[in-house]
CSV table of C-alpha atoms in Angstrom, one decimal:
chain,number,residue,atom,x,y,z
A,10,MET,CA,-8.9,74.3,2.3
A,11,LYS,CA,-8.2,71.4,4.7
A,12,LYS,CA,-9.4,68.1,3.6
A,13,TYR,CA,-12.9,67.5,5.0
A,14,ASP,CA,-13.8,64.5,7.1
A,15,CYS,CA,-17.6,64.1,7.7
A,16,LYS,CA,-17.3,61.3,10.3
A,17,LYS,CA,-17.7,63.7,13.3
A,18,ASP,CA,-20.6,65.8,11.8
A,19,ALA,CA,-23.8,65.6,13.8
A,20,TRP,CA,-25.8,64.3,10.8
A,21,ARG,CA,-23.6,61.1,10.7
A,22,GLN,CA,-25.4,60.0,13.9
A,23,TYR,CA,-28.6,59.6,11.8
A,24,ASP,CA,-27.4,58.7,8.4
A,25,SER,CA,-25.7,55.4,7.7
A,26,MET,CA,-24.7,56.5,4.2
A,27,THR,CA,-23.0,59.6,2.8
A,28,PRO,CA,-25.1,61.4,0.2
A,29,LEU,CA,-22.9,60.0,-2.6
A,30,GLU,CA,-23.3,56.5,-1.4
A,31,ARG,CA,-27.1,57.0,-1.2
A,32,LYS,CA,-27.2,58.3,-4.7
A,33,ARG,CA,-25.2,55.3,-6.1
A,34,GLU,CA,-27.4,52.7,-4.2
A,35,ILE,CA,-30.5,54.4,-5.5
A,36,GLU,CA,-29.2,54.3,-9.1
A,37,ALA,CA,-28.4,50.6,-8.6
A,38,GLY,CA,-31.9,49.9,-7.4
A,39,ARG,CA,-30.9,48.9,-3.9
A,40,ASP,CA,-32.3,49.9,-0.5
A,41,VAL,CA,-31.1,53.1,1.2
A,42,ASP,CA,-31.2,54.5,4.7
A,43,ARG,CA,-33.6,57.3,3.8
A,44,LEU,CA,-35.0,59.4,0.9
A,45,PRO,CA,-32.7,62.0,-0.4
A,46,CYS,CA,-33.4,65.6,0.5
A,47,VAL,CA,-32.2,68.8,-1.1
A,48,PRO,CA,-33.2,72.0,0.6
A,49,PHE,CA,-32.8,74.9,-1.8
A,50,MET,CA,-31.2,77.7,0.2
A,51,GLY,CA,-29.5,80.3,-2.1
A,52,GLU,CA,-28.4,83.3,-0.1
A,53,LEU,CA,-29.8,81.8,3.0
A,54,LYS,CA,-26.4,80.0,3.3
A,55,CYS,CA,-24.9,83.5,4.0
A,56,LYS,CA,-27.0,83.7,7.2
A,57,TYR,CA,-25.8,80.3,8.3
A,58,SER,CA,-22.2,80.6,7.4
A,59,GLY,CA,-21.4,84.2,8.2
A,60,VAL,CA,-20.2,84.9,4.6
A,61,SER,CA,-21.4,88.1,3.1
A,62,VAL,CA,-23.7,88.2,0.1
A,63,TRP,CA,-20.9,89.9,-1.9
A,64,ASP,CA,-18.3,87.3,-0.9
A,65,PHE,CA,-20.8,84.4,-1.6
A,66,SER,CA,-20.6,85.4,-5.3
A,67,HIS,CA,-17.1,86.9,-5.6
A,68,ASN,CA,-14.6,85.3,-3.2
A,69,PRO,CA,-14.0,81.6,-4.2
A,70,GLU,CA,-12.6,80.6,-0.9
A,71,LYS,CA,-15.5,82.2,1.0
A,72,MET,CA,-17.9,80.6,-1.5
A,73,ALA,CA,-16.5,77.1,-0.8
A,74,GLU,CA,-16.3,77.8,2.9
A,75,ALA,CA,-20.0,78.7,3.0
A,76,GLU,CA,-21.0,75.6,1.2
A,77,LEU,CA,-18.9,73.4,3.5
A,78,LYS,CA,-20.2,75.0,6.7
A,79,VAL,CA,-23.8,74.6,5.7
A,80,PHE,CA,-23.5,71.1,4.5
A,81,GLN,CA,-21.8,70.2,7.8
A,82,MET,CA,-24.9,71.6,9.6
A,83,PHE,CA,-27.5,69.5,7.7
A,84,GLY,CA,-25.9,66.8,5.6
A,85,TYR,CA,-28.3,67.2,2.7
A,86,ASP,CA,-27.9,65.2,-0.6
A,87,ARG,CA,-26.5,67.7,-3.1
A,88,ILE,CA,-24.5,70.9,-3.3
A,89,VAL,CA,-25.2,73.3,-6.2
A,90,ILE,CA,-22.8,76.2,-6.9
A,91,GLY,CA,-22.9,78.9,-9.5
A,92,PRO,CA,-22.5,80.5,-12.0
A,93,ASN,CA,-26.3,80.2,-12.2
A,94,THR,CA,-28.5,82.8,-14.0
A,95,ARG,CA,-26.8,85.7,-12.3
A,96,GLY,CA,-23.3,84.7,-13.0
A,97,ILE,CA,-23.9,84.0,-16.6
A,98,SER,CA,-25.8,87.2,-17.1
A,99,GLU,CA,-22.9,89.2,-15.5
A,100,ALA,CA,-20.4,87.4,-17.7
A,101,LEU,CA,-22.5,88.7,-20.7
A,102,GLY,CA,-22.4,92.2,-19.4
A,103,ALA,CA,-25.4,92.5,-17.0
A,104,LYS,CA,-24.9,94.5,-13.8
A,105,PHE,CA,-26.3,93.4,-10.4
A,106,GLY,CA,-26.5,95.1,-7.0
A,107,TYR,CA,-25.4,93.1,-3.9
A,108,PRO,CA,-27.1,94.2,-0.7
A,109,GLU,CA,-25.6,93.5,2.7
A,110,GLN,CA,-28.5,91.3,3.4
A,111,GLY,CA,-31.0,89.7,1.0
A,112,VAL,CA,-30.9,88.6,-2.6
A,113,PRO,CA,-28.8,90.3,-5.3
A,114,PHE,CA,-30.9,92.1,-8.0
A,115,ALA,CA,-30.4,93.2,-11.6
A,116,GLU,CA,-29.8,96.9,-11.8
A,117,ARG,CA,-31.1,97.4,-15.3
A,118,ALA,CA,-31.5,95.7,-18.6
A,119,MET,CA,-28.3,96.0,-20.8
A,120,ILE,CA,-29.8,95.3,-24.2
A,121,GLU,CA,-31.5,98.7,-24.7
A,122,SER,CA,-31.4,98.1,-28.5
A,123,TRP,CA,-31.0,94.9,-30.4
A,124,ASP,CA,-28.1,96.5,-32.2
A,125,ILE,CA,-26.0,95.7,-29.1
A,126,LEU,CA,-26.1,92.0,-30.1
A,127,ASN,CA,-23.7,92.8,-33.0
A,128,GLY,CA,-21.0,93.5,-30.4
A,129,MET,CA,-21.7,90.5,-28.1
A,130,GLU,CA,-20.1,87.1,-28.1
A,131,PRO,CA,-20.9,83.9,-26.2
A,132,VAL,CA,-19.1,83.4,-22.8
A,133,ARG,CA,-16.0,81.3,-23.0
A,134,ALA,CA,-15.9,80.0,-19.5
A,135,LYS,CA,-12.2,79.2,-19.4
A,136,GLN,CA,-11.3,82.7,-20.5
A,137,ASN,CA,-14.0,84.8,-18.7
A,138,ASP,CA,-12.9,86.4,-15.4
A,139,ARG,CA,-16.4,86.1,-13.9
A,140,MET,CA,-16.4,82.3,-14.6
A,141,LYS,CA,-12.9,81.8,-13.2
A,142,ILE,CA,-14.3,82.6,-9.7
A,143,PHE,CA,-16.7,79.7,-10.0
A,144,GLU,CA,-14.0,77.5,-11.5
A,145,GLU,CA,-11.8,78.0,-8.4
A,146,GLU,CA,-14.7,77.3,-6.1
A,147,ALA,CA,-15.5,74.1,-8.1
A,148,GLU,CA,-12.0,72.8,-7.8
A,149,MET,CA,-11.9,73.4,-4.0
A,150,LEU,CA,-15.1,71.8,-3.3
A,151,MET,CA,-14.4,68.8,-5.5
A,152,ASP,CA,-11.1,68.3,-3.7
A,153,ASN,CA,-12.8,68.4,-0.3
A,154,LEU,CA,-16.3,67.0,-0.8
A,155,GLY,CA,-16.3,65.2,-4.1
A,156,ASP,CA,-16.2,61.7,-2.5
A,157,ILE,CA,-19.0,62.6,0.0
A,158,VAL,CA,-21.8,64.5,-1.7
A,159,PRO,CA,-22.9,65.0,-5.3
A,160,LEU,CA,-21.8,68.3,-6.8
A,161,GLU,CA,-23.6,70.3,-9.5
A,162,MET,CA,-23.0,73.7,-11.2
A,163,SER,CA,-26.2,75.7,-11.9
A,164,ILE,CA,-26.3,77.4,-15.3
A,165,GLY,CA,-29.7,79.0,-14.9
A,166,GLY,CA,-32.2,78.9,-17.7
A,167,PRO,CA,-31.7,80.5,-21.2
A,168,PHE,CA,-35.1,82.4,-21.2
A,169,THR,CA,-34.6,83.8,-17.7
A,170,ILE,CA,-31.1,85.0,-18.7
A,171,ALA,CA,-32.6,86.6,-21.8
A,172,SER,CA,-35.2,88.4,-19.6
A,173,ILE,CA,-32.4,89.8,-17.4
A,174,LEU,CA,-30.3,91.1,-20.4
A,175,ARG,CA,-33.3,92.6,-22.3
A,176,GLY,CA,-35.9,93.3,-19.6
A,177,ILE,CA,-38.8,91.0,-19.1
A,178,GLU,CA,-41.5,93.2,-20.5
A,179,LEU,CA,-39.4,94.1,-23.6
A,180,LEU,CA,-38.5,90.4,-24.1
A,181,LEU,CA,-42.1,89.3,-24.0
A,182,ARG,CA,-43.1,92.0,-26.5
A,183,ASP,CA,-40.2,91.1,-28.7
A,184,CYS,CA,-41.1,87.5,-28.7
A,185,ARG,CA,-44.0,88.6,-31.0
A,186,LYS,CA,-42.3,91.4,-32.9
A,187,GLU,CA,-38.6,90.7,-33.0
A,188,GLN,CA,-38.6,86.9,-33.2
A,189,GLU,CA,-35.2,86.7,-35.0
A,190,SER,CA,-33.4,88.9,-32.5
A,191,VAL,CA,-34.8,86.9,-29.6
A,192,HIS,CA,-33.6,83.7,-31.1
A,193,SER,CA,-30.2,85.2,-31.8
A,194,LEU,CA,-30.0,86.2,-28.1
A,195,LEU,CA,-31.1,82.8,-27.0
A,196,ARG,CA,-28.5,81.2,-29.3
A,197,MET,CA,-25.8,83.3,-27.7
A,198,ILE,CA,-27.0,82.4,-24.2
A,199,THR,CA,-27.3,78.7,-24.9
A,200,ASP,CA,-23.7,78.7,-26.3
A,201,SER,CA,-22.5,80.4,-23.2
A,202,GLN,CA,-24.2,77.8,-21.0
A,203,LYS,CA,-22.7,75.0,-23.1
A,204,SER,CA,-19.2,76.5,-22.4
A,205,CYS,CA,-20.1,76.4,-18.7
A,206,ILE,CA,-21.1,72.7,-19.0
A,207,ASP,CA,-17.7,72.1,-20.5
A,208,LEU,CA,-16.2,73.7,-17.4
A,209,ALA,CA,-18.3,71.6,-15.1
A,210,ALA,CA,-17.4,68.4,-16.9
A,211,GLU,CA,-13.8,69.2,-16.5
A,212,TYR,CA,-14.2,69.1,-12.6
A,213,GLY,CA,-16.7,66.2,-12.5
A,214,TYR,CA,-19.7,68.2,-11.8
A,215,GLY,CA,-23.3,67.6,-12.9
A,216,ILE,CA,-25.6,70.4,-14.0
A,217,ALA,CA,-28.6,72.1,-12.4
A,218,MET,CA,-30.9,74.4,-14.3
A,219,ALA,CA,-33.8,76.7,-13.2
A,220,ASP,CA,-35.8,78.9,-15.7
A,221,PRO,CA,-38.5,80.7,-13.6
A,222,VAL,CA,-39.4,83.2,-16.3
A,223,ALA,CA,-40.2,80.3,-18.6
A,224,ASN,CA,-43.3,79.6,-16.5
A,225,PRO,CA,-46.2,78.9,-18.8
A,226,ALA,CA,-48.4,81.1,-16.7
A,227,LEU,CA,-46.3,84.0,-17.9
A,228,ILE,CA,-45.4,83.0,-21.4
A,229,GLY,CA,-47.9,80.4,-22.3
A,230,PRO,CA,-47.2,76.9,-23.8
A,231,ARG,CA,-47.0,78.0,-27.4
A,232,MET,CA,-44.2,80.5,-26.6
A,233,TYR,CA,-42.6,77.9,-24.4
A,234,LYS,CA,-42.5,75.5,-27.3
A,235,GLU,CA,-40.8,78.0,-29.6
A,236,TYR,CA,-38.4,79.9,-27.3
A,237,VAL,CA,-37.6,77.5,-24.4
A,238,PHE,CA,-38.1,73.9,-25.4
A,239,PRO,CA,-35.5,73.6,-28.2
A,240,TYR,CA,-32.7,75.3,-26.2
A,241,THR,CA,-33.4,73.5,-23.0
A,242,LYS,CA,-33.5,70.1,-24.8
A,243,GLU,CA,-30.2,71.0,-26.4
A,244,LEU,CA,-28.7,72.0,-23.1
A,245,THR,CA,-30.0,68.9,-21.2
A,246,GLU,CA,-28.8,66.5,-23.9
A,247,TYR,CA,-25.4,68.2,-24.2
A,248,ALA,CA,-25.0,68.2,-20.4
A,249,GLN,CA,-25.6,64.5,-20.2
A,250,LYS,CA,-23.2,63.8,-23.0
A,251,LYS,CA,-20.4,66.0,-21.6
A,252,THR,CA,-20.7,65.3,-17.9
A,253,GLY,CA,-22.1,61.8,-17.8
A,254,TYR,CA,-25.0,63.0,-15.6
A,255,LYS,CA,-28.6,64.0,-16.3
A,256,VAL,CA,-29.7,67.5,-15.4
A,257,SER,CA,-31.5,68.6,-12.3
A,258,LEU,CA,-34.3,71.0,-13.4
A,259,HIS,CA,-36.4,73.3,-11.3
A,260,MET,CA,-39.5,74.9,-12.7
A,261,CYS,CA,-41.5,77.6,-10.9
A,262,GLY,CA,-45.3,78.0,-11.0
A,263,LYS,CA,-48.1,75.9,-12.4
A,264,THR,CA,-46.4,74.0,-15.3
A,265,TYR,CA,-49.1,71.5,-16.2
A,266,ALA,CA,-49.4,73.1,-19.7
A,267,ILE,CA,-45.8,72.2,-20.6
A,268,TRP,CA,-45.5,68.7,-19.0
A,269,GLU,CA,-45.5,67.2,-22.5
A,270,TYR,CA,-42.2,69.1,-23.1
A,271,LEU,CA,-40.7,68.5,-19.6
A,272,ARG,CA,-41.1,64.7,-20.2
A,273,GLN,CA,-38.8,64.8,-23.1
A,274,TYR,CA,-35.7,66.1,-21.3
A,275,PRO,CA,-33.1,63.7,-19.9
A,276,LEU,CA,-33.4,64.7,-16.2
A,277,ASN,CA,-31.9,63.6,-13.0
A,278,GLU,CA,-34.9,65.2,-11.3
A,279,LEU,CA,-37.7,67.6,-12.1
A,280,SER,CA,-38.2,69.9,-9.1
A,281,LEU,CA,-41.8,71.2,-8.8
A,282,ASP,CA,-43.3,74.3,-7.2
A,283,ASN,CA,-45.5,73.8,-4.2
A,284,THR,CA,-48.5,75.1,-6.3
A,285,ILE,CA,-48.3,71.7,-8.2
A,286,ASP,CA,-50.6,68.9,-7.2
A,287,LEU,CA,-47.9,66.3,-6.3
A,288,GLU,CA,-50.3,63.3,-6.8
A,289,ARG,CA,-50.9,64.4,-10.3
A,290,ALA,CA,-47.2,64.9,-11.0
A,291,VAL,CA,-46.5,61.4,-9.7
A,292,GLU,CA,-49.2,60.0,-11.9
A,293,GLU,CA,-48.4,61.9,-15.1
A,294,LEU,CA,-44.6,62.5,-14.8
A,295,GLY,CA,-43.4,59.9,-12.4
A,296,ALA,CA,-43.1,57.2,-15.0
A,297,TYR,CA,-40.8,59.4,-17.1
A,298,ILE,CA,-38.5,61.3,-14.8
A,299,PRO,CA,-37.7,61.5,-11.0
A,300,ILE,CA,-39.8,64.0,-9.1
A,301,ALA,CA,-38.6,66.5,-6.5
A,302,GLY,CA,-40.5,68.8,-4.3
A,303,ASN,CA,-42.8,70.3,-3.2
A,304,VAL,CA,-42.9,71.3,0.5
A,305,ASP,CA,-44.1,74.9,0.8
A,306,PRO,CA,-41.0,77.0,1.5
A,307,VAL,CA,-42.8,80.0,3.1
A,308,SER,CA,-46.0,78.8,4.9
A,309,VAL,CA,-44.4,75.5,6.0
A,310,ILE,CA,-40.6,75.8,6.2
A,311,LEU,CA,-40.3,79.5,7.0
A,312,ASN,CA,-43.3,79.9,9.3
A,313,GLY,CA,-44.4,76.4,10.3
A,314,THR,CA,-44.0,74.7,13.6
A,315,LYS,CA,-42.0,71.5,14.0
A,316,GLU,CA,-45.2,69.6,13.8
A,317,GLU,CA,-46.4,71.4,10.7
A,318,ILE,CA,-43.1,70.8,8.9
A,319,PHE,CA,-43.1,67.1,9.9
A,320,LYS,CA,-46.7,66.7,8.7
A,321,ALA,CA,-46.2,68.5,5.3
A,322,THR,CA,-42.9,66.6,4.6
A,323,LYS,CA,-44.4,63.3,5.5
A,324,ARG,CA,-47.3,63.9,3.1
A,325,CYS,CA,-45.0,64.7,0.3
A,326,MET,CA,-42.8,61.7,1.1
A,327,ASP,CA,-45.9,59.4,1.1
A,328,ILE,CA,-47.1,60.7,-2.2
A,329,GLY,CA,-43.7,61.1,-3.9
A,330,SER,CA,-42.5,57.7,-3.0
A,331,LYS,CA,-45.1,56.2,-5.4
A,332,ALA,CA,-43.2,57.8,-8.4
A,333,ASP,CA,-41.8,55.0,-10.6
A,334,LYS,CA,-38.6,56.8,-11.4
A,335,GLY,CA,-38.0,58.0,-7.7
A,336,TYR,CA,-38.5,60.9,-5.5
A,337,ILE,CA,-36.3,63.6,-3.8
A,338,VAL,CA,-37.7,65.7,-0.9
A,339,ALA,CA,-37.2,69.4,-1.6
A,340,PRO,CA,-39.0,72.7,-1.1
A,341,GLY,CA,-41.2,74.1,-3.8
A,342,CYS,CA,-38.7,76.9,-4.4
A,343,ASP,CA,-35.8,78.6,-2.6
A,344,ILE,CA,-36.2,78.7,1.1
A,345,PRO,CA,-36.5,82.5,2.2
A,346,GLU,CA,-33.1,84.1,3.2
A,347,THR,CA,-34.6,85.0,6.7
A,348,THR,CA,-35.4,81.4,7.7
A,349,GLU,CA,-33.9,80.2,11.0
A,350,ALA,CA,-31.6,77.1,10.9
A,351,ARG,CA,-34.0,75.1,13.2
A,352,GLN,CA,-36.7,75.2,10.5
A,353,VAL,CA,-34.3,73.6,7.9
A,354,ARG,CA,-33.2,71.1,10.5
A,355,PHE,CA,-36.8,70.1,11.1
A,356,LEU,CA,-37.2,69.4,7.4
A,357,MET,CA,-34.1,67.2,7.5
A,358,ASP,CA,-35.3,65.5,10.7
A,359,ALA,CA,-38.6,64.8,9.1
A,360,VAL,CA,-36.9,63.1,6.2
A,361,ARG,CA,-34.7,61.1,8.5
A,362,LYS,CA,-37.6,60.0,10.6
A,363,GLY,CA,-39.4,58.7,7.4
């Protein structure tokens, strides 16, 4: 890839700082030109870049090209690449379908019997063919964008990866009937994720995590404490030690019942679902960790008018800015893959207007 120069990008007309400069100034406690904003887009980047859903996960050059093109369009404050939940699941043996349009999907659970665990080993990222694809992308993006925008590798969440490998219904049942086997699987997944953290550290990346199946509305706080908290704490602490950066964590759903655990992770930010009361989050979490969120990705960003997007974003900014540890504008979850580019641009325009 040709070395990237952002000076001519449209967003430089409005931003006096690059995203990396903005991040460093915030960390130093100095004034910045605007609040940081990270629109979570996932496969929506395929729509904007012209890269196929398959290539977006399997062709390193196309993957890097998509990230570069979409960043050029909007100038947001962080780029997050894989392997994510899907990539690590595939490296452990899961199979996914890749439609021409839309979001890839798990074809079927691979752990039909716990006996399969006896033949499984943790992923060794440097030796695994699936992981090498993300390593190549990581190297290209760091060479081209590493001095402009913060870069992170997503490693998904251990409980969500477990639900893909075992199947969510069976996993939830086994959390009560096969506790030892579930913990063995989570141990293997966590060790796989730690290997991916080692890879990220080698290329100067931070770490992002998302664990949607660990939503307490689905598993309850007691199960979260036993099956999610210890592994997530281990991973966030390991990531900080290895990369030098705190983890960016997204949690779906109404997470109030597990906030006592979320406060204990070393986080760069906690991204919250749009179902969460942002004022309550600022009051109860904002003194411990930076808050991100929680503009509604569907009713506001996908379907809203410019005026509605500006109003909702301004409301979140007014509330979030009161958080002691800082605030990052973001949607409550991934923006749907059918969203028009103008809608994301409205979000960014609202942040730049302040």
